[in-house]
PDB file of C-alpha atoms in Angstrom:
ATOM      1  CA  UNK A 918      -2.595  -9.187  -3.798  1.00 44.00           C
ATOM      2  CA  UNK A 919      -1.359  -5.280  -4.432  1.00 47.00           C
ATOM      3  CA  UNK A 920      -0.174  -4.323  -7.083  1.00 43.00           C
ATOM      4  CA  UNK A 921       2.796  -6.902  -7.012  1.00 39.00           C
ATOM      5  CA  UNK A 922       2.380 -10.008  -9.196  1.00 37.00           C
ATOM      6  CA  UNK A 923       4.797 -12.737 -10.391  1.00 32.00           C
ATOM      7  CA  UNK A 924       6.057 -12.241 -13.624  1.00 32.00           C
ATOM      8  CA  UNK A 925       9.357 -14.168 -15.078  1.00 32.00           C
ATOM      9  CA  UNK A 926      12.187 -11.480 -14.857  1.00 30.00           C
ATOM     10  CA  UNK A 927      14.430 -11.711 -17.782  1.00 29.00           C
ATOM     11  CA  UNK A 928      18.054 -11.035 -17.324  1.00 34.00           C
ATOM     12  CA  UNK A 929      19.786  -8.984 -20.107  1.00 36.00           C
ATOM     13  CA  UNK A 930      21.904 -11.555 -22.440  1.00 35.00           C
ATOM     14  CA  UNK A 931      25.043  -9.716 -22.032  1.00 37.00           C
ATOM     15  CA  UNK A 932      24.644  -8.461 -18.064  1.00 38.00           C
ATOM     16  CA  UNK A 933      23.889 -12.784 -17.562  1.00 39.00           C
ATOM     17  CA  UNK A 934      27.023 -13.787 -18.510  1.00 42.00           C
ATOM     18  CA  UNK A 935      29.505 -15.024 -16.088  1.00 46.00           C
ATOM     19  CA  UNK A 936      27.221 -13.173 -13.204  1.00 45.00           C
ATOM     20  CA  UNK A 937      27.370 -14.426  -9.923  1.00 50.00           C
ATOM     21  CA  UNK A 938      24.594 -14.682  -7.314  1.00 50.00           C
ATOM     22  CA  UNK A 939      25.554 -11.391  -5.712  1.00 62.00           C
ATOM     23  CA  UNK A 940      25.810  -9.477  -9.456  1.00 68.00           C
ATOM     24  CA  UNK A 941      22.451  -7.480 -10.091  1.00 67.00           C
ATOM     25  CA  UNK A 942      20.454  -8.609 -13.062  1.00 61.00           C
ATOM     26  CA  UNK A 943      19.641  -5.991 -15.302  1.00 59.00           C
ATOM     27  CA  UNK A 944      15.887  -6.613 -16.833  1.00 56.00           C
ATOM     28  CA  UNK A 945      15.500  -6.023 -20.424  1.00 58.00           C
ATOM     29  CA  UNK A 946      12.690  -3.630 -20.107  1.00 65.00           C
ATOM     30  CA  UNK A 947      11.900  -1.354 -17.076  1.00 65.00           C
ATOM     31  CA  UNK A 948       9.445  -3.122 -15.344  1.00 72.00           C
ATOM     32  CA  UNK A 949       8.538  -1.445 -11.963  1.00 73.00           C
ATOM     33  CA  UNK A 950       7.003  -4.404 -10.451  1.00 75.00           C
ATOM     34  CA  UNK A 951      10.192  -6.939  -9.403  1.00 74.00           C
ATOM     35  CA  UNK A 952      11.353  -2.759  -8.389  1.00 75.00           C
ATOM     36  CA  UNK A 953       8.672  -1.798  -6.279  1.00 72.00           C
ATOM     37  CA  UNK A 954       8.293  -5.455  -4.912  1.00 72.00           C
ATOM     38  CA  UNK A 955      12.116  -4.603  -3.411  1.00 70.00           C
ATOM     39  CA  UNK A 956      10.401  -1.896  -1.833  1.00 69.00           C
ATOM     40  CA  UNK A 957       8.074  -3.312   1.482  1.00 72.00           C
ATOM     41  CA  UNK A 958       5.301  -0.862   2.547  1.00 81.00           C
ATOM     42  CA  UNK A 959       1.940  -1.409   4.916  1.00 90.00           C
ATOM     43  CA  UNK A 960      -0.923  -3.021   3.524  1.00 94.00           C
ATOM     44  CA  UNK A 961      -4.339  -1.545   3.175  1.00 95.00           C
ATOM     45  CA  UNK A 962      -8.092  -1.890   2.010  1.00 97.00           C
ATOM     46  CA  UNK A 963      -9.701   1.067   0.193  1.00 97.00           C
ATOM     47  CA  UNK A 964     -13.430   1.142   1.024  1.00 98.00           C
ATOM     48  CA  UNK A 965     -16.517   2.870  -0.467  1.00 97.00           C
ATOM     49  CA  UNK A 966     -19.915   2.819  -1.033  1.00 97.00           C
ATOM     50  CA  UNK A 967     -21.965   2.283  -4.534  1.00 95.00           C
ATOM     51  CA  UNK A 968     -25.026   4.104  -5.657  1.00 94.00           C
ATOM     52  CA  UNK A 969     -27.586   1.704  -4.189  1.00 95.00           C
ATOM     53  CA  UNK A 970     -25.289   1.696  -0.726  1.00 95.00           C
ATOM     54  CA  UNK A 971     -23.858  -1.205  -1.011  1.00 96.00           C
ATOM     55  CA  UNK A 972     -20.318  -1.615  -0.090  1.00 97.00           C
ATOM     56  CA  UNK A 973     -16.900  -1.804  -2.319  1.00 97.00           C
ATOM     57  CA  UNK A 974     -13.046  -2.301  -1.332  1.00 97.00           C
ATOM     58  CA  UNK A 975      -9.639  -3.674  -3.076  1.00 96.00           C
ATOM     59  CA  UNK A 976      -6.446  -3.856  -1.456  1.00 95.00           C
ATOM     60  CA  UNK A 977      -4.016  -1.229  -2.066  1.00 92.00           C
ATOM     61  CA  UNK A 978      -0.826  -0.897  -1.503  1.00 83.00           C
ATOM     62  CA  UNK A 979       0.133   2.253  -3.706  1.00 88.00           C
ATOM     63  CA  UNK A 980      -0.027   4.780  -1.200  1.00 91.00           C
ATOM     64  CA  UNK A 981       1.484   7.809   0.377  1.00 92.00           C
ATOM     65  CA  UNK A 982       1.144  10.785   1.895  1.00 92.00           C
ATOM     66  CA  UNK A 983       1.027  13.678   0.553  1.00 94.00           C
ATOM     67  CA  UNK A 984       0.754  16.910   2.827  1.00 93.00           C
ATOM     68  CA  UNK A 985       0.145  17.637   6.834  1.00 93.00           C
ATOM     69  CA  UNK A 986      -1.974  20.674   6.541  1.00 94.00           C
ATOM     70  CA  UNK A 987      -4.290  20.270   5.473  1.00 94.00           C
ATOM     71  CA  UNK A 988      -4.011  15.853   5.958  1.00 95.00           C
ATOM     72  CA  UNK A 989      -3.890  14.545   2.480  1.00 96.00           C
ATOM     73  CA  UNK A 990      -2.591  11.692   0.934  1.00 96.00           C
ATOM     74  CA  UNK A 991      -2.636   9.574  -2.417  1.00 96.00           C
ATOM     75  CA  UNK A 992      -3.633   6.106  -3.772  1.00 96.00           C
ATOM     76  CA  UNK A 993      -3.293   4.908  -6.793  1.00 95.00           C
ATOM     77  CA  UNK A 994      -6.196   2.158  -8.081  1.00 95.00           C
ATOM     78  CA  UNK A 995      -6.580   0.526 -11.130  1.00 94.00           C
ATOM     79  CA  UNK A 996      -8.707   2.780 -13.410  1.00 94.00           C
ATOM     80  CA  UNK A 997     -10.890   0.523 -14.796  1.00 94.00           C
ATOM     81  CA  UNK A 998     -11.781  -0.559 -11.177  1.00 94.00           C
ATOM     82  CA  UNK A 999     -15.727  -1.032  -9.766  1.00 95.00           C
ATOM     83  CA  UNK A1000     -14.456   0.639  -6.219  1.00 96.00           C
ATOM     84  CA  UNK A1001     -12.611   3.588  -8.259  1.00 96.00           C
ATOM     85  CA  UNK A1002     -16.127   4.244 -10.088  1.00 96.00           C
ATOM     86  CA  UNK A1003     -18.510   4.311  -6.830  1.00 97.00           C
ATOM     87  CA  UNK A1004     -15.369   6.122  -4.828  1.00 96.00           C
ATOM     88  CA  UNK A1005     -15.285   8.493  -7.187  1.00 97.00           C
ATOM     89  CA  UNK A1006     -19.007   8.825  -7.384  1.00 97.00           C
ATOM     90  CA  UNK A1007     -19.298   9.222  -3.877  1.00 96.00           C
ATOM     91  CA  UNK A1008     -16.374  11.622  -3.420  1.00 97.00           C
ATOM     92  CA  UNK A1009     -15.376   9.834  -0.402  1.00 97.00           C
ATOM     93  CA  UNK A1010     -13.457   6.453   0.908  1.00 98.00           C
ATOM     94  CA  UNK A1011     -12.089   4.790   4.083  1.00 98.00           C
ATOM     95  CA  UNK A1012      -8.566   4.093   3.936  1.00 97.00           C
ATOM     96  CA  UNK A1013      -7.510   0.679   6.191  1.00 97.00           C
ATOM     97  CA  UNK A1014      -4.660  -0.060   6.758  1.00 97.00           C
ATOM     98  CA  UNK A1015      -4.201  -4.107   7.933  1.00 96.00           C
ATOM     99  CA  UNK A1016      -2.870  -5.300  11.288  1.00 96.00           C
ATOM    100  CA  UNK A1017      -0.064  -8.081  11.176  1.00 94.00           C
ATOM    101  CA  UNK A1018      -3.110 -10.669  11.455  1.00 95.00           C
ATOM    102  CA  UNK A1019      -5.057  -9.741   8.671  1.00 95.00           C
ATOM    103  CA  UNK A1020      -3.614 -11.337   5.730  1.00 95.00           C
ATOM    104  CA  UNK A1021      -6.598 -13.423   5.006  1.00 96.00           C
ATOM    105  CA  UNK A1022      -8.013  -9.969   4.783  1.00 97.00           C
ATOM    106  CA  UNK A1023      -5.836  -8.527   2.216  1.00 96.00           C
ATOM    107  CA  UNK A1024      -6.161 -11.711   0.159  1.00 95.00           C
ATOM    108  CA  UNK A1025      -9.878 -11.346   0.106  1.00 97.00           C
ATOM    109  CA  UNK A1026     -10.449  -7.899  -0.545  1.00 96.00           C
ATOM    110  CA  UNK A1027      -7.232  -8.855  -3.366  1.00 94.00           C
ATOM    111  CA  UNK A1028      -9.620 -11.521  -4.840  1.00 93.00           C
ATOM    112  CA  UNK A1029     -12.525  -9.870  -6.281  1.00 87.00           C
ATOM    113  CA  UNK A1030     -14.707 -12.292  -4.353  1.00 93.00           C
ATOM    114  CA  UNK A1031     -18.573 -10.494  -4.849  1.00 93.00           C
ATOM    115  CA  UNK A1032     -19.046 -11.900  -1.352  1.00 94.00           C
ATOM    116  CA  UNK A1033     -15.846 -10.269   0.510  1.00 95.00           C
ATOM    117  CA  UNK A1034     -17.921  -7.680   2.913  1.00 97.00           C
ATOM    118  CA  UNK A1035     -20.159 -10.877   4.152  1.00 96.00           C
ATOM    119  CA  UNK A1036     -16.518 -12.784   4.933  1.00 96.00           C
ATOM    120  CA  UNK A1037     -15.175 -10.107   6.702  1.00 95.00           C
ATOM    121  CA  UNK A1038     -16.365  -8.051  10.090  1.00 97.00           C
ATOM    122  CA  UNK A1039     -17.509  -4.534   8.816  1.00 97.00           C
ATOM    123  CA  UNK A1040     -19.266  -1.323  10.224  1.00 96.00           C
ATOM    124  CA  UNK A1041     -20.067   1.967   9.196  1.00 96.00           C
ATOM    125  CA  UNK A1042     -19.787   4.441  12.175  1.00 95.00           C
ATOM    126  CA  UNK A1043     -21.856   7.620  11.778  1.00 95.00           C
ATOM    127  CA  UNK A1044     -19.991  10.210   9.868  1.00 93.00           C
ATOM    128  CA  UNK A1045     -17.335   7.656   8.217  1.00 96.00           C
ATOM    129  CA  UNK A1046     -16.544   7.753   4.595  1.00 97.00           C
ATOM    130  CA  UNK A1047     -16.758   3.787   3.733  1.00 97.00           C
ATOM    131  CA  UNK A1048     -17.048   0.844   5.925  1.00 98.00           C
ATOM    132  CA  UNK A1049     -14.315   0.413   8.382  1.00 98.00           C
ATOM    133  CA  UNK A1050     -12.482  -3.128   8.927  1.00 97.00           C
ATOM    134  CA  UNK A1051     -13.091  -3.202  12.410  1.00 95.00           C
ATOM    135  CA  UNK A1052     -11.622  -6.562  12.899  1.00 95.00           C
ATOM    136  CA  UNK A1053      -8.254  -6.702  10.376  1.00 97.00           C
ATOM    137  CA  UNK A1054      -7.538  -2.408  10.500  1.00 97.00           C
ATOM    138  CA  UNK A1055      -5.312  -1.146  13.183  1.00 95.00           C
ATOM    139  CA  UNK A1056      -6.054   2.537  11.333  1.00 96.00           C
ATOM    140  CA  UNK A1057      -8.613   3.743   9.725  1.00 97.00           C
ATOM    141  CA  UNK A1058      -8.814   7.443   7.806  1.00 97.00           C
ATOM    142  CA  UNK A1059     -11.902   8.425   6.853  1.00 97.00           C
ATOM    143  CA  UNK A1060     -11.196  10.815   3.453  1.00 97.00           C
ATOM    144  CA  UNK A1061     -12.992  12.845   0.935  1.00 97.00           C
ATOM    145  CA  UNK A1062     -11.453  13.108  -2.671  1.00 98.00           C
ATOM    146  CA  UNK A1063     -10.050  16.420  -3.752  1.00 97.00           C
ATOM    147  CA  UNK A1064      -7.783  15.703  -7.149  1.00 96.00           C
ATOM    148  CA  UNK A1065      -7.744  13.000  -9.367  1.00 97.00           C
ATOM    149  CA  UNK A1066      -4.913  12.287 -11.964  1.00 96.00           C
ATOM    150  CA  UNK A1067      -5.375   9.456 -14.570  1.00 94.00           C
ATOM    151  CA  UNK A1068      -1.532   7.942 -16.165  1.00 92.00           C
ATOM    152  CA  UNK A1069      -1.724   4.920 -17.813  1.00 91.00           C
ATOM    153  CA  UNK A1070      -4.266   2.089 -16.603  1.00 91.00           C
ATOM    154  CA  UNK A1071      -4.166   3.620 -12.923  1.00 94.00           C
ATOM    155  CA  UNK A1072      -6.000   6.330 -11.543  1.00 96.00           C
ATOM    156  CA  UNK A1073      -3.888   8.860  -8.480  1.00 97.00           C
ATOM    157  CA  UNK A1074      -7.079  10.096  -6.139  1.00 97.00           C
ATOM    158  CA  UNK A1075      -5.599  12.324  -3.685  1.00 98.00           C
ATOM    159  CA  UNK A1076      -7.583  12.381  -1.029  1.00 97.00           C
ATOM    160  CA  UNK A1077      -8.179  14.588   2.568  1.00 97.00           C
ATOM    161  CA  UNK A1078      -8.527  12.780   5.786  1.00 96.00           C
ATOM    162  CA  UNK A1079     -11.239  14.575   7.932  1.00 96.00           C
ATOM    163  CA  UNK A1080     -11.019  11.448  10.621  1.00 95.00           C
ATOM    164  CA  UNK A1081      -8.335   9.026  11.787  1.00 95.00           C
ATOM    165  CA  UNK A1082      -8.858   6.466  13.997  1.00 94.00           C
ATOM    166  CA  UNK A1083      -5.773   4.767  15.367  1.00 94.00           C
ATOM    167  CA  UNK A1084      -5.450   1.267  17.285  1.00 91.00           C
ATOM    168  CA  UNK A1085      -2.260   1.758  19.300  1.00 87.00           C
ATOM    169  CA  UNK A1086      -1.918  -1.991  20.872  1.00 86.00           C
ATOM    170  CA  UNK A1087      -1.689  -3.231  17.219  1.00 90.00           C
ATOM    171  CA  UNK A1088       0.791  -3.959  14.791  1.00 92.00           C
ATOM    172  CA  UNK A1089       1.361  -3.471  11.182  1.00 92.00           C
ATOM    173  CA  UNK A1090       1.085  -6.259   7.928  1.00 94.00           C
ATOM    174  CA  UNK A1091       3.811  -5.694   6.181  1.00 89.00           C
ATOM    175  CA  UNK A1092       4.193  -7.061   2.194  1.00 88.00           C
ATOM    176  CA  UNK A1093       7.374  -7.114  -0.133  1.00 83.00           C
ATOM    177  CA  UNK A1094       9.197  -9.486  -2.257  1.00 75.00           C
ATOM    178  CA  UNK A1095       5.767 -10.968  -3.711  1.00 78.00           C
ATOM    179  CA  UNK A1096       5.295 -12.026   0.638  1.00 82.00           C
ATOM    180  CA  UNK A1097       3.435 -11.155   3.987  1.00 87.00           C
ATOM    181  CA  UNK A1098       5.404 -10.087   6.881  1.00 83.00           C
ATOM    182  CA  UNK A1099       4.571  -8.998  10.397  1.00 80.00           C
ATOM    183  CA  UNK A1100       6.187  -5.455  12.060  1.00 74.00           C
ATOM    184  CA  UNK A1101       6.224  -7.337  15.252  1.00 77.00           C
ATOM    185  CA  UNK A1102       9.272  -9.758  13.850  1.00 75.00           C
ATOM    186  CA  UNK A1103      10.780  -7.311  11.973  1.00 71.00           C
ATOM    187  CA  UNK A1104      11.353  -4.802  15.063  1.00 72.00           C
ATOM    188  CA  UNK A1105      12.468  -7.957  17.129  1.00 72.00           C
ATOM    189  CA  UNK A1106      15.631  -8.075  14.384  1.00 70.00           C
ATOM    190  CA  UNK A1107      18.828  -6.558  16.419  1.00 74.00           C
ATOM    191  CA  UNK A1108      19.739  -3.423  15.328  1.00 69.00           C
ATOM    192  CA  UNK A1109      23.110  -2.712  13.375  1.00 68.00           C
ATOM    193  CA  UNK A1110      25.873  -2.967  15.310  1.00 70.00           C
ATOM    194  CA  UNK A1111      27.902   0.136  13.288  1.00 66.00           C
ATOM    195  CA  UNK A1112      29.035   2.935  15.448  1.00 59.00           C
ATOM    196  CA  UNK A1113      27.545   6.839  14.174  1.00 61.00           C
ATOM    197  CA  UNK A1114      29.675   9.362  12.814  1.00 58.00           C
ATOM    198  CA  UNK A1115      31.104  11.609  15.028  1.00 58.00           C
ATOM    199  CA  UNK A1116      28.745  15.003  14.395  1.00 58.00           C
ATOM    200  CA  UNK A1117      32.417  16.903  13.088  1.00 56.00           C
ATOM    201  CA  UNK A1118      32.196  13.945  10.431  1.00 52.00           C
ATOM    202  CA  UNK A1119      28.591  14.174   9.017  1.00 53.00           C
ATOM    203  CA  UNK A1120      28.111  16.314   6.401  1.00 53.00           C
ATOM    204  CA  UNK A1121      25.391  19.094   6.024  1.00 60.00           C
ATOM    205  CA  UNK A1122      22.088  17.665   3.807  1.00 56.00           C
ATOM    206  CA  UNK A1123      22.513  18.068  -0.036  1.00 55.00           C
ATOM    207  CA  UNK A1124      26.815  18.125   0.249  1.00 53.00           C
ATOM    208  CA  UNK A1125      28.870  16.129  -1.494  1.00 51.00           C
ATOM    209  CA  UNK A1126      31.490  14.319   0.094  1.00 50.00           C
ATOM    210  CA  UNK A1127      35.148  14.032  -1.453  1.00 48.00           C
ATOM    211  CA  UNK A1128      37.631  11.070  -0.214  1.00 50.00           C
ATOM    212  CA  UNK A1129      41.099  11.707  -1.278  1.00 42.00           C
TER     213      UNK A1129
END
């Protein structure tokens, strides 16, 4: 799936010693992916359309926003990628973003599988940029490309969204620590039980707080 895959994680020699479970292990080289798989995010399909009009996608799970006004955000896609060339060919992409039932979705769109779009339920409303998910997407944003930035072997299209398209009744996939998860049982976790600050004891954004 996204852009997290399983990769042995290598304590340093001298951090490994005498560690306990709760110590941190300190990788030998700064590999982002066991970091950014600590970091759970939504899950979503980028879709496009080729040349010939034929249809493209990946999952994606690099993505952010970016601005309000105007409505842009960012994701990142391997460069060498067939949906980066036609979405950047066509100037234009569908961003959706899975519902909690979709995994089978992300997998497949994850997979490469030639025949993904004929697995999956799929339509292109009149003025959309790429083929919505109508069956797995709870949100769709219909964007055209307006910056691209190339670092290393991935590709940062920033993108404005001209459409969104928002199913309220459902909920979010969620995916971190190399697994699926579903918003619905992580907002049915009790919140913290520790009391706020009192307002007198909170202090202002950007200060630095002294115990004695």
């Amino acid at each position: 799936m996204p852009t997290f895959s399983p990769h042995p994680e290598i304590p340093d020699q001298d951090a490994a010693a005498g560690t306990s479970a709760e110590d941190p292990v300190v990788l030998r080289e700064a590999d982002l992916r066991p970091f950014m798989a600590a970091f759970p995010s939504g899950v979503s399909v980028v879709t496009t359309l080729d040349a010939d009009g034929l249809p493209r996608g990946l999952t994606c799970s690099s993505l952010a926003s970016v601005a309000l006004d105007p409505p842009t955000l960012v994701v990142c896609i391997r460069t060498a990628s067939p949906t980066l060339e036609a979405l950047l060919a066509q100037g234009q992409f569908a961003l959706n973003l899975l519902h909690e039932r979709a995994r089978a979705t992300s997998d497949l769109f994850a997979s490469g599988d030639p025949a993904r779009f004929e697995r999956t339920e799929w339509r292109l409303p009149l003025g959309a940029s790429g083929p919505h998910l109508t069956a797995s997407a709870h949100a769709v944003a219909d964007c055209a490309v307006v910056k691209t930035a190339d670092f290393g072997d991935h590709t940062a299209v920033f993108a404005e969204a001209h459409r969104v398209t928002v199913r309220p009744s459902a909920q979010p996939l969620l995916y971190g620590l190399r697994r699926y998860a579903g918003w619905s049982a992580a907002a049915a976790a009790p919140p913290p039980a520790a009391s706020p600050l009192p307002p007198s004891a909170v202090p202002p954004e950007g200060a630095a707080r002294v115990r004695s």
